[in-house]
Short mmCIF file of C-alpha atoms in Angstrom, two decimals:
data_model
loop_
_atom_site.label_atom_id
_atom_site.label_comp_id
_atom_site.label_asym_id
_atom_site.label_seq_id
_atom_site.Cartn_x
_atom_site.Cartn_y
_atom_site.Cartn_z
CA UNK A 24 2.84 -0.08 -25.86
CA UNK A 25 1.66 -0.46 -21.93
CA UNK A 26 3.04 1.17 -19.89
CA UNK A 27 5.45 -0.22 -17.05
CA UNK A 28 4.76 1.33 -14.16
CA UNK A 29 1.09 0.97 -12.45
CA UNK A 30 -0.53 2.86 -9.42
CA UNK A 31 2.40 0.78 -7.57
CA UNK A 32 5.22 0.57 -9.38
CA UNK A 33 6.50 -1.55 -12.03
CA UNK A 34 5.29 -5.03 -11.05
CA UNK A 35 4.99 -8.32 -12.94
CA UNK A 36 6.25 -12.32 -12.63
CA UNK A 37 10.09 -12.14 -11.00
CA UNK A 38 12.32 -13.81 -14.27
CA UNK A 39 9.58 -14.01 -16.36
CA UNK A 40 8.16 -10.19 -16.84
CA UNK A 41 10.54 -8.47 -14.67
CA UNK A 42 13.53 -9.87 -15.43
CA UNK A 43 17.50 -8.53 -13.91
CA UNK A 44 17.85 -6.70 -16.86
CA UNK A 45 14.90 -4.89 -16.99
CA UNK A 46 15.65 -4.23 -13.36
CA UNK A 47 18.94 -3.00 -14.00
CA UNK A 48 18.16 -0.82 -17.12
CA UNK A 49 15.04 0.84 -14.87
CA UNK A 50 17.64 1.67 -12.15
CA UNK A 51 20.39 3.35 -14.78
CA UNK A 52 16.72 4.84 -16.35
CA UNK A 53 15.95 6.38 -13.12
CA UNK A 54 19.70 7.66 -12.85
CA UNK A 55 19.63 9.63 -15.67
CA UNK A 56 16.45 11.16 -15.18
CA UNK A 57 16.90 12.37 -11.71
CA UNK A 58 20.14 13.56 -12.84
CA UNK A 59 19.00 15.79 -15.73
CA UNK A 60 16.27 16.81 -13.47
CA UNK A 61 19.07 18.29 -11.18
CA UNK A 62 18.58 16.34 -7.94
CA UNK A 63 21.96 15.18 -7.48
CA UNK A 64 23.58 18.53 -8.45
CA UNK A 65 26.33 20.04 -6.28
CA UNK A 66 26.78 16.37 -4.21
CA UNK A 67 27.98 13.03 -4.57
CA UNK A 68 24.19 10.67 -5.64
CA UNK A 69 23.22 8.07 -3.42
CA UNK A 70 20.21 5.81 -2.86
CA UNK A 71 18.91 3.43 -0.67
CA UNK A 72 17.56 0.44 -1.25
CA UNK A 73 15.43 -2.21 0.95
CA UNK A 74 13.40 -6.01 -0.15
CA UNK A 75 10.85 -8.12 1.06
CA UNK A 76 11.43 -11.42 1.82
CA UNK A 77 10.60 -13.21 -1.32
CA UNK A 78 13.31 -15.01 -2.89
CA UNK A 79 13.83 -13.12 -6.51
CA UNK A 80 14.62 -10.19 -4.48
CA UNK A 81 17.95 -11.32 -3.75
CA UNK A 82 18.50 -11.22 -7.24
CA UNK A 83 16.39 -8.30 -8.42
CA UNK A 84 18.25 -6.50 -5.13
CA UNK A 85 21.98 -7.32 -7.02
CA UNK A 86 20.57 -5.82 -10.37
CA UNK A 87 19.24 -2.71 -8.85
CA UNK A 88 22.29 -1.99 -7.08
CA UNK A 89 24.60 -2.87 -10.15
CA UNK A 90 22.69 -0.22 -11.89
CA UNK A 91 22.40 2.23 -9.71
CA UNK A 92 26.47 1.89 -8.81
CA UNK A 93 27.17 1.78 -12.87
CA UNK A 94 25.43 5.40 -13.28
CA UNK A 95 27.52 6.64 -10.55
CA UNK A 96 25.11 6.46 -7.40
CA UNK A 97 26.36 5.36 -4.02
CA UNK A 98 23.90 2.54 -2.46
CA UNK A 99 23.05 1.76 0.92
CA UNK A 100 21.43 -1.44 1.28
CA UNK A 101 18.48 -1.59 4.09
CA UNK A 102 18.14 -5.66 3.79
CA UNK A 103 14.83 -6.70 4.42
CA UNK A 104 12.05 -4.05 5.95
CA UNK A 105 8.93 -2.98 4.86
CA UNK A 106 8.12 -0.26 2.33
CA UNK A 107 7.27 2.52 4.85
CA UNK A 108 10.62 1.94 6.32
CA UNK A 109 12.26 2.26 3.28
CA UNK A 110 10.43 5.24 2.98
CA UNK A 111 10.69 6.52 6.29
CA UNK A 112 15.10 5.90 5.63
CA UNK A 113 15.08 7.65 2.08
CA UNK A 114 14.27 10.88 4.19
CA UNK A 115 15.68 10.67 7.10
CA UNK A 116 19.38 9.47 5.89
CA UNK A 117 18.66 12.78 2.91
CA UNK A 118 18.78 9.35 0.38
CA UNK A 119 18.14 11.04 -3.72
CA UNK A 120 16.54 7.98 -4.49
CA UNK A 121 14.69 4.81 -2.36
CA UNK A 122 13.96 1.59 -4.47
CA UNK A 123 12.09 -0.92 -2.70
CA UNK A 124 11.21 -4.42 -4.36
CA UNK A 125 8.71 -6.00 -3.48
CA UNK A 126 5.04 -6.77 -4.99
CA UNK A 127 3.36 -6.42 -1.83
CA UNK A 128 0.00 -8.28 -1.16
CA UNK A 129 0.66 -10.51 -4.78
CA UNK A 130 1.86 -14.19 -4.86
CA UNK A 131 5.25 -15.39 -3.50
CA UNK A 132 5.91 -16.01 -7.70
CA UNK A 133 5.63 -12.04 -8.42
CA UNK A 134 8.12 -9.21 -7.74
CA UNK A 135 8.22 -5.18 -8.22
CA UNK A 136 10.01 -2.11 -8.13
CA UNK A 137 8.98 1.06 -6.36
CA UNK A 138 11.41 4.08 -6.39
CA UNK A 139 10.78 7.04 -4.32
CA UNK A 140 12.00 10.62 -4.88
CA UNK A 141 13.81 12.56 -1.89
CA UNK A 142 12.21 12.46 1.22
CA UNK A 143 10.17 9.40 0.76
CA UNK A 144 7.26 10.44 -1.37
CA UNK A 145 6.26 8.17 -4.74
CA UNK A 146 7.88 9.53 -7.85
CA UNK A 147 5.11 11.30 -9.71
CA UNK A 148 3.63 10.03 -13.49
CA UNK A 149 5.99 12.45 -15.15
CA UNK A 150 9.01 11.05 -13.74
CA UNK A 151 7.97 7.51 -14.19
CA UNK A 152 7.11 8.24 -17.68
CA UNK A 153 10.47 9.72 -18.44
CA UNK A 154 11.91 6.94 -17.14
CA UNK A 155 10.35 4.76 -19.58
CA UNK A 156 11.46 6.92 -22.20
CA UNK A 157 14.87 6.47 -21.08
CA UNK A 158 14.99 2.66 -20.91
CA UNK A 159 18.23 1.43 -22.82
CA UNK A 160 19.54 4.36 -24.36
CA UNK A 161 23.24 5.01 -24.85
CA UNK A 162 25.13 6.48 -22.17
CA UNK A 163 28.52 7.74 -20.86
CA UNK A 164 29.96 5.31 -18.42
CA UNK A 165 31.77 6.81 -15.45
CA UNK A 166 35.17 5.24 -15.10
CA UNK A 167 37.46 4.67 -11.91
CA UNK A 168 36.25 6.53 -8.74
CA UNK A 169 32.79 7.73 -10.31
CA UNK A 170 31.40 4.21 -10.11
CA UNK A 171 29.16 4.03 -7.08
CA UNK A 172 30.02 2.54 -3.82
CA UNK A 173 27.93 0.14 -2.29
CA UNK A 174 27.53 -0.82 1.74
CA UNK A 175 25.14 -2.30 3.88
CA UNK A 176 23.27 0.19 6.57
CA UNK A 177 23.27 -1.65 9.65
CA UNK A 178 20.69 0.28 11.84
CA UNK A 179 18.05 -0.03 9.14
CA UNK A 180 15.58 -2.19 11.94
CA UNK A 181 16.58 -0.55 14.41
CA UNK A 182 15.63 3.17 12.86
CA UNK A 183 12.86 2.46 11.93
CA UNK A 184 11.25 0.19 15.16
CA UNK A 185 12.47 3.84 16.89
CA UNK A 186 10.29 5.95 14.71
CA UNK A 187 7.54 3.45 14.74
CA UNK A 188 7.32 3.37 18.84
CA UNK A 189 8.13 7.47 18.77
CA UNK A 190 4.91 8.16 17.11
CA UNK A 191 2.24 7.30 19.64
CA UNK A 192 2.22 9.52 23.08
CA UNK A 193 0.35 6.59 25.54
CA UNK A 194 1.74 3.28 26.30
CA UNK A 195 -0.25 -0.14 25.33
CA UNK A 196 0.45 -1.54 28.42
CA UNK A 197 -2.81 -4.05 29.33
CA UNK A 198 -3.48 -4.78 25.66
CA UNK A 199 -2.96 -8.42 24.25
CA UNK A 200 -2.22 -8.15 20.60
CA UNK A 201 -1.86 -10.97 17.83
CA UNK A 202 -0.17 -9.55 14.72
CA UNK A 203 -0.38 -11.34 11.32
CA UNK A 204 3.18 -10.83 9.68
CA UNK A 205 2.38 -12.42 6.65
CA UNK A 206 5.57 -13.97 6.04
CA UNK A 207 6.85 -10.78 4.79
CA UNK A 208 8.86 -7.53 5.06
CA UNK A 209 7.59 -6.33 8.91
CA UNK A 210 8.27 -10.30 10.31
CA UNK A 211 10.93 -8.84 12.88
CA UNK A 212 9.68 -5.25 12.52
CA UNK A 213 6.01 -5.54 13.44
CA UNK A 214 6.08 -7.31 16.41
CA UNK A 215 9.03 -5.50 18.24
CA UNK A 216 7.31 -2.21 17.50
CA UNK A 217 4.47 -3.36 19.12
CA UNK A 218 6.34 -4.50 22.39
CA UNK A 219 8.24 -2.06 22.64
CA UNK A 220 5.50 0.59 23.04
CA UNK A 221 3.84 -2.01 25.94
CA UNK A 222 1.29 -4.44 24.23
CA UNK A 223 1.58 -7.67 24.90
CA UNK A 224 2.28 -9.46 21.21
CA UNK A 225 1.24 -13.06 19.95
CA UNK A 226 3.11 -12.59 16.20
CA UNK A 227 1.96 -15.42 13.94
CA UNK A 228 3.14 -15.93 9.91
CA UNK A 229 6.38 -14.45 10.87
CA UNK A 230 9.22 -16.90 10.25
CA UNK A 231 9.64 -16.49 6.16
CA UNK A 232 11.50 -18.63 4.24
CA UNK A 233 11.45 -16.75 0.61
CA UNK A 234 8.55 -18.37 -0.54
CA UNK A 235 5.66 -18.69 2.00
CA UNK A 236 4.98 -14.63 1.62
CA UNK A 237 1.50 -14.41 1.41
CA UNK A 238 0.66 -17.36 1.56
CA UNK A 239 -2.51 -18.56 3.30
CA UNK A 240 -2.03 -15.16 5.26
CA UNK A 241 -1.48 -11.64 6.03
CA UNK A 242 -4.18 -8.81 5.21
CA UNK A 243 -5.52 -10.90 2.17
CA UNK A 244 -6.23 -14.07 4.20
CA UNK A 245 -7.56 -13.28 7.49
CA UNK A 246 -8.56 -16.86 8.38
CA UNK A 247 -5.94 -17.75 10.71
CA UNK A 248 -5.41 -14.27 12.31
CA UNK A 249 -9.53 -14.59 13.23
CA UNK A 250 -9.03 -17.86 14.71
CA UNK A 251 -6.11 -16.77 16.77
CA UNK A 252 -7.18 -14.05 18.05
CA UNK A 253 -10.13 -15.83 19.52
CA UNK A 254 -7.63 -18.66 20.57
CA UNK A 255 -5.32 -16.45 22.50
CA UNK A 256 -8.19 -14.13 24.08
CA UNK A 257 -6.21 -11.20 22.57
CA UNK A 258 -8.34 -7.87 22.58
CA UNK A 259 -7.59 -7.44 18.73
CA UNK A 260 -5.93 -8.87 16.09
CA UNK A 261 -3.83 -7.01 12.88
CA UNK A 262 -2.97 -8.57 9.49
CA UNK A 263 -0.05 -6.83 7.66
CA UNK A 264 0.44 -7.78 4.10
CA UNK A 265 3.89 -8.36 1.95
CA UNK A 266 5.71 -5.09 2.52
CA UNK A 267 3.51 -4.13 5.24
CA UNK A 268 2.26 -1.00 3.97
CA UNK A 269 -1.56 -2.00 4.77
CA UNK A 270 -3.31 -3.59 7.60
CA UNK A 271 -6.53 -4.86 8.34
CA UNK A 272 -8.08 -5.75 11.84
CA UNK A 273 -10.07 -7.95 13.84
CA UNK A 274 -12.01 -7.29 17.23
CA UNK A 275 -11.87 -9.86 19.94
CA UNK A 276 -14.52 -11.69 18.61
CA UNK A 277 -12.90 -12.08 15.13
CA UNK A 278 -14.79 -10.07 12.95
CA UNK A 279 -13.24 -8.23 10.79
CA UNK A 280 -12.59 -4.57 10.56
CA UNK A 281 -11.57 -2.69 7.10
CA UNK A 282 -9.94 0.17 5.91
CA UNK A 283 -12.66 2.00 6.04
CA UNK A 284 -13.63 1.14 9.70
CA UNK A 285 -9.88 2.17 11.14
CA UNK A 286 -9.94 5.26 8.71
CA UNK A 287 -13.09 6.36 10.33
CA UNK A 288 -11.47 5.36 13.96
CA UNK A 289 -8.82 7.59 13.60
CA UNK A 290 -10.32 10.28 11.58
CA UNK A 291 -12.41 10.61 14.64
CA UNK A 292 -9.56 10.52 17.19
CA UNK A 293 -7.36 12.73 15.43
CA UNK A 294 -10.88 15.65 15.26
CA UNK A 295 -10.66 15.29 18.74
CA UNK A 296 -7.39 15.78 19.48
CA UNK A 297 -7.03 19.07 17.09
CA UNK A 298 -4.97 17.14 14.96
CA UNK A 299 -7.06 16.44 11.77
CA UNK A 300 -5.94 18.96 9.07
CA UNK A 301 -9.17 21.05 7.91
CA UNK A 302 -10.93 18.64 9.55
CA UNK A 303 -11.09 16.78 6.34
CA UNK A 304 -9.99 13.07 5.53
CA UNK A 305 -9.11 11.84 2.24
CA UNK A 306 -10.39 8.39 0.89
CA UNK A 307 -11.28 6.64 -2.71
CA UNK A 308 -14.29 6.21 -4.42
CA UNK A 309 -14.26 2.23 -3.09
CA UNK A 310 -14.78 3.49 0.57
CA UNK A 311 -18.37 2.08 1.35
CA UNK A 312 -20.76 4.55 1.72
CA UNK A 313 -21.56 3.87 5.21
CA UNK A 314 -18.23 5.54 5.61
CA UNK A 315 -19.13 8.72 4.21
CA UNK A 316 -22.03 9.27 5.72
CA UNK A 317 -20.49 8.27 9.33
CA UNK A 318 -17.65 11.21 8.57
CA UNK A 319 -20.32 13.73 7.36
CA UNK A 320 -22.19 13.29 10.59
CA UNK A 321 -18.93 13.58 13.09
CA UNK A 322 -18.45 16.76 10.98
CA UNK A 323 -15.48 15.63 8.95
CA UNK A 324 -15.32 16.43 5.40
CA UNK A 325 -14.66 13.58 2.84
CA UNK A 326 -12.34 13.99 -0.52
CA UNK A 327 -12.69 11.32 -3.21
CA UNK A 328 -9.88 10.19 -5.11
CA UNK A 329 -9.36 7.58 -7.71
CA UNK A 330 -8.33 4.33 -6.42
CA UNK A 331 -4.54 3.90 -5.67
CA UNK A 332 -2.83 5.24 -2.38
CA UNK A 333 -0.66 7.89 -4.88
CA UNK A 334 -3.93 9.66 -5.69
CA UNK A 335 -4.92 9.57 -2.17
CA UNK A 336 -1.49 10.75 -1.15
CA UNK A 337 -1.35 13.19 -4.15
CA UNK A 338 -4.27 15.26 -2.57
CA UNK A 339 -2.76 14.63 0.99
CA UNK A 340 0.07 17.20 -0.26
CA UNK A 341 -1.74 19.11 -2.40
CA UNK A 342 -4.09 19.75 -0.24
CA UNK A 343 -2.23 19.42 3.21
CA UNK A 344 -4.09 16.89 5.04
CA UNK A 345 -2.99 14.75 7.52
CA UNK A 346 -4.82 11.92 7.23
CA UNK A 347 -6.18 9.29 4.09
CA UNK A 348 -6.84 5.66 2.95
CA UNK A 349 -8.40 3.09 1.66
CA UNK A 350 -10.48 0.22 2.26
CA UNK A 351 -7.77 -1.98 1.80
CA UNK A 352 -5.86 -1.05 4.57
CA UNK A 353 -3.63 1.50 3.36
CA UNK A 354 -3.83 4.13 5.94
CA UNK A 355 -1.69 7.24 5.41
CA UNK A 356 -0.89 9.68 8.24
CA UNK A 357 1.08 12.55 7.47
CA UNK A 358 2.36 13.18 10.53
CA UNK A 359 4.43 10.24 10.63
CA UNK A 360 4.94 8.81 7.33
CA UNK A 361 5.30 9.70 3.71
CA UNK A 362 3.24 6.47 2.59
CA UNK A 363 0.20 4.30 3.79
CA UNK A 364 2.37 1.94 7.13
CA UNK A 365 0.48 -1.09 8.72
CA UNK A 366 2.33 -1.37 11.75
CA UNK A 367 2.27 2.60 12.28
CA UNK A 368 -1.94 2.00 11.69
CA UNK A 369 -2.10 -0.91 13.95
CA UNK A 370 -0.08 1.23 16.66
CA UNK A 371 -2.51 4.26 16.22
CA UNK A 372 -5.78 2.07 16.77
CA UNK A 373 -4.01 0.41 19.77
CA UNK A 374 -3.25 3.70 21.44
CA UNK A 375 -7.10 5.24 20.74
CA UNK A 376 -8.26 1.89 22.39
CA UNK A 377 -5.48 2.31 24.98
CA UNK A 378 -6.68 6.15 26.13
CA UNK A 379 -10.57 5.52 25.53
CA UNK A 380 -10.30 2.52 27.25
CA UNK A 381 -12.79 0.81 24.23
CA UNK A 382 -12.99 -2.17 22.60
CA UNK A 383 -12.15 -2.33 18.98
CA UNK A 384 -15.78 -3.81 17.99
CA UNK A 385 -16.87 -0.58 20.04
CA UNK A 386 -14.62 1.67 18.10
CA UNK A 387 -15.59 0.62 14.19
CA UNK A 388 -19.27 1.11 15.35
CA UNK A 389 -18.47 4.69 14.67
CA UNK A 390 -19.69 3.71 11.28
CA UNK A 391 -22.17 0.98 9.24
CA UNK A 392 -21.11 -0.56 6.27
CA UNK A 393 -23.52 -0.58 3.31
CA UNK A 394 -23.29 -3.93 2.13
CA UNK A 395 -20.11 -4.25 -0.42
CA UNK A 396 -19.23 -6.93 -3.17
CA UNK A 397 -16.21 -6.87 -4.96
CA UNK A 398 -15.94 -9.29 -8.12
CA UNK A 399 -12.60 -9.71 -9.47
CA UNK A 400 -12.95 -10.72 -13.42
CA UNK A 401 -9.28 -12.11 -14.94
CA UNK A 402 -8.66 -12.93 -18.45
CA UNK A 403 -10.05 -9.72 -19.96
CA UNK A 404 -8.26 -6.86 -21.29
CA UNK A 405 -8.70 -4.45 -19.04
CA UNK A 406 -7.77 -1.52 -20.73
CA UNK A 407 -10.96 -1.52 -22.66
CA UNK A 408 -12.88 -1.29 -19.87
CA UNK A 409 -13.25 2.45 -19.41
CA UNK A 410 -14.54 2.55 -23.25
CA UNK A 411 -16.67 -0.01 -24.12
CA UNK A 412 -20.38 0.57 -25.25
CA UNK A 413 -21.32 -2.35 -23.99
CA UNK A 414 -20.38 -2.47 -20.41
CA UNK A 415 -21.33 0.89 -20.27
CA UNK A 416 -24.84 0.48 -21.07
CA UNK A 417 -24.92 -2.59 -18.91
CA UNK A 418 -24.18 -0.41 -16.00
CA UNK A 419 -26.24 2.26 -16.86
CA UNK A 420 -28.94 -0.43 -16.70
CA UNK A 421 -28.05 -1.76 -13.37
CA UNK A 422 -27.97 1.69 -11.86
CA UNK A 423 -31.18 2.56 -12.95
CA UNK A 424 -32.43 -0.31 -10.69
CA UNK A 425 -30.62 0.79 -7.91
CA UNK A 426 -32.38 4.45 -8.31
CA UNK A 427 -29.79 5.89 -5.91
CA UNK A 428 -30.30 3.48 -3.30
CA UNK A 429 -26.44 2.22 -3.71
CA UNK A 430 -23.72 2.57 -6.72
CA UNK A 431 -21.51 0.71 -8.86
CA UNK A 432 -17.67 1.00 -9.83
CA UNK A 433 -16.13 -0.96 -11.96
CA UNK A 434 -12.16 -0.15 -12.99
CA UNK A 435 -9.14 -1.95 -14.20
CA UNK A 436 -6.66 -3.36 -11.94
CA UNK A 437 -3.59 -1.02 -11.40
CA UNK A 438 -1.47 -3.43 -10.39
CA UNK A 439 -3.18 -6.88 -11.65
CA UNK A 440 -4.25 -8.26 -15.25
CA UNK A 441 -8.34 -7.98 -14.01
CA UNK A 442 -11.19 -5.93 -14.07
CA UNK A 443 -12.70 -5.09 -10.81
CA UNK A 444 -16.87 -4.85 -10.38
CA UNK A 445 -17.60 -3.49 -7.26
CA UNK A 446 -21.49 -2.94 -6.52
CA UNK A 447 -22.96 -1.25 -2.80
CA UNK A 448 -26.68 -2.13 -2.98
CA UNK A 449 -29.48 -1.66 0.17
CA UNK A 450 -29.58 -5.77 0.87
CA UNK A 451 -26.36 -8.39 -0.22
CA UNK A 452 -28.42 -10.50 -2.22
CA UNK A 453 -29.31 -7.29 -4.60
CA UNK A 454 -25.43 -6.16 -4.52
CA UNK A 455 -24.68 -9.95 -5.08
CA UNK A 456 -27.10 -9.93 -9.01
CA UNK A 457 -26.05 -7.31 -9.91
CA UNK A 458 -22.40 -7.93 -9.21
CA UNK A 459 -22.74 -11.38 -10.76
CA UNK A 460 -24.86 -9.82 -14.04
CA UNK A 461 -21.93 -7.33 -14.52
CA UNK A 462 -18.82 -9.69 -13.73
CA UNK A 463 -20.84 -11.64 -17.02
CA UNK A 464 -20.92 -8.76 -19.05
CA UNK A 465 -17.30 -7.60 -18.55
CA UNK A 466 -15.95 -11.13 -19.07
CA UNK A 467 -18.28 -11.79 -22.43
CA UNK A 468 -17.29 -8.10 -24.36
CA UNK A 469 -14.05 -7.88 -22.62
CA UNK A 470 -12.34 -11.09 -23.33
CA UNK A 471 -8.87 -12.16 -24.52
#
């Protein structure tokens, strides 16, 4: 059997793979094993628990808490806000547990469940496996005042906007800003963090309505944020995505600027300010390896993880490092969060252009990109991938051609049914074959 969780939780189609029950059997699951692992000892449990704004969260919100409350936690229920708030609450308010639902950057049609230990971090595989284990089994129901209570926390927003504007030192003041809300989680959130530390906002794709999330917009569909921020003669633009714990940018002039690109912005910013643990930053093995290179000649040391922000956060506090990412836009900063946080990213670039007095298509020059294509192949299973002959030898092939003049990675999907072919190559036409030849390959042996 597969199992549940992925790199992100447990995600799948809202009433059709994750269903209220399942919902509510994970949340008594979860119960139990924190329990037996002693977490709640010596107090009264409680959790916290915060949405995004699709519309099967309102439902998948009233199972959660119905389990939780039937094994005996209390519940205090954030409302909308994004995932790093969530996370941010779950350790400041001493939470046991944070469950946040939401399936981030995925269609309006999906939903998922993230829970977080104490303090904010991601539950590790053991935990999550146990809690698989656990699903359904018979249990002693407290009675009478052992049930959980359940209220709502007003001063969710407000917390969190707080922290967000607390975490920068220099005002924005001067900067015109158009943020990309994406319909989601950091709507009201985003854009009154942003005034309040001085920039001057333009929010667009922030008026959801349960089903637009995502849709035509946010980190995933940069279109519209481009073509604003040329519009409005903003000095930079910022897409968010679902639960708004990634952002991507674009400069004045609309081009766009990666993970990679505002990793190596701050990585450089944070050297110079004494703040960037062992001088080292921590990426994945998609970060282009223009990236790399830029880093190794500022004189900042690069770990590789596999791909998945809890691997990249994993040797974060291992390690102790303060900073981390990916290409996608999950940028982690120890300092201030326990999880990758657009609008804390977006605020962070906006106060290095603030002090430096740079433009943002000055900034990401800090590194070239080799060029990057990224083939998506659905309808395959991707659990073969890793093993078969095949493939294998196909991109043992392809690399020979490169002769170390660029690489290849192709991976399953952690939190999507596809197979992901990923080629770096001296010229985009070359990255483009051999991209294409693979994507063939993978959807030929691999399919359904």
């Amino acid at each position: 059997m597969a199992r549940l969780f992925g790199t992100d939780g447990v995600r799948g189609l809202a009433n059709g793979d994750l269903t209220a029950e399942l919902a509510l059997d994970l949340s008594v699951a979860a119960a139990h094993v924190l329990a037996d692992r002693g977490v709640f000892e010596g107090h009264r449990p409680f959790a916290v628990v915060g949405r995004d704004t699709r519309v099967s969260g309102e439902f998948l919100e009233a199972a959660v808490v119905a389990g939780l409350a039937s094994a005996g936690v209390d519940v205090l229920l954030l409302g909308v806000l994004p995932t790093p708030g969530v996370a941010h609450l779950t350790g400041t308010l001493g939470a046991d547990l944070g469950v946040m639902l939401s399936a981030s950057h995925n269609p309006m049609p999906d939903n998922g469940i993230k829970f977080l230990a104490r303090g904010g971090r991601k539950l590790d595989d053991a935990i999550e496996i146990a809690i698989e284990q656990r699903l359904r089994e018979p249990w002693d129901r407290p009675r009478g005042g052992d049930v959980g209570r359940v209220r709502p926390y007003e001063p969710a927003l407000d917390d969190y906007v707080t922290h967000l504007i607390g975490s920068i030192d220099h005002p924005l003041v001067g900067l015109k800003v158009v943020l990309d809300c994406a319909e989601g989680a950091a709507s009201e959130a985003g854009p009154r963090a942003l005034a309040g530390a001085g920039a001057e906002v333009v929010a667009i794709h922030a008026s959801p309505d349960g089903l637009n999330i995502n849709d035509g917009c946010g980190s995933t569909h940069l279109g519209s944020l481009q073509e604003a921020v040329v519009r409005e003669g903003a000095d930079v633009g910022f897409a968010l995505d679902g639960d708004s714990d990634r952002c991507l940018a674009v400069d004045h002039e609309g081009t766009v600027v990666d993970g990679d690109q505002i990793l190596a912005i701050l990585a450089q910013s944070l050297l110079e300010r004494g703040r960037l643990a062992k001088d080292t930053v921590v990426a994945t093995v998609m970060s282009n390896l223009g990236f790399v290179h830029a880093m190794r000649e500022a004189g900042i040391g690069v770990r590789q993880t596999k791909v998945g922000d809890r691997y990249v956060l994993e040797a974060m506090n291992i390690s102790g490092y303060s900073l981390g990412g990916e290409q996608s836009g999950h940028v982690i900063m120890s300092d201030h969060a326990t999880t990758g946080d657009g609008i804390l990213t977006a605020l962070a670039v906006l106060e290095r252009m603030a002090t430096t007095g740079r433009s943002l298509e000055d900034l990401a020059g800090v590194m070239t990109r080799l060029p990057q294509v990224l083939v998506n192949v659905p309808g395959v299973d991707k659990f073969r991938a890793d093993d078969d002959a095949v493939v294998a030898a196909a991109v043992a092939e392809e690399e020979a051609v490169l002769a170390g003049q660029g690489r290849i990675l192709l991976r399953p999907s952690g939190t999507e049914p596809i197979v992901r072919v990923m080629v770096e190559a001296p010229t985009e036409e070359q990255a483009n074959g051999v991209a294409e030849r693979l994507a063939e390959v993978v959807r030929t042996q691999l399919a359904l």
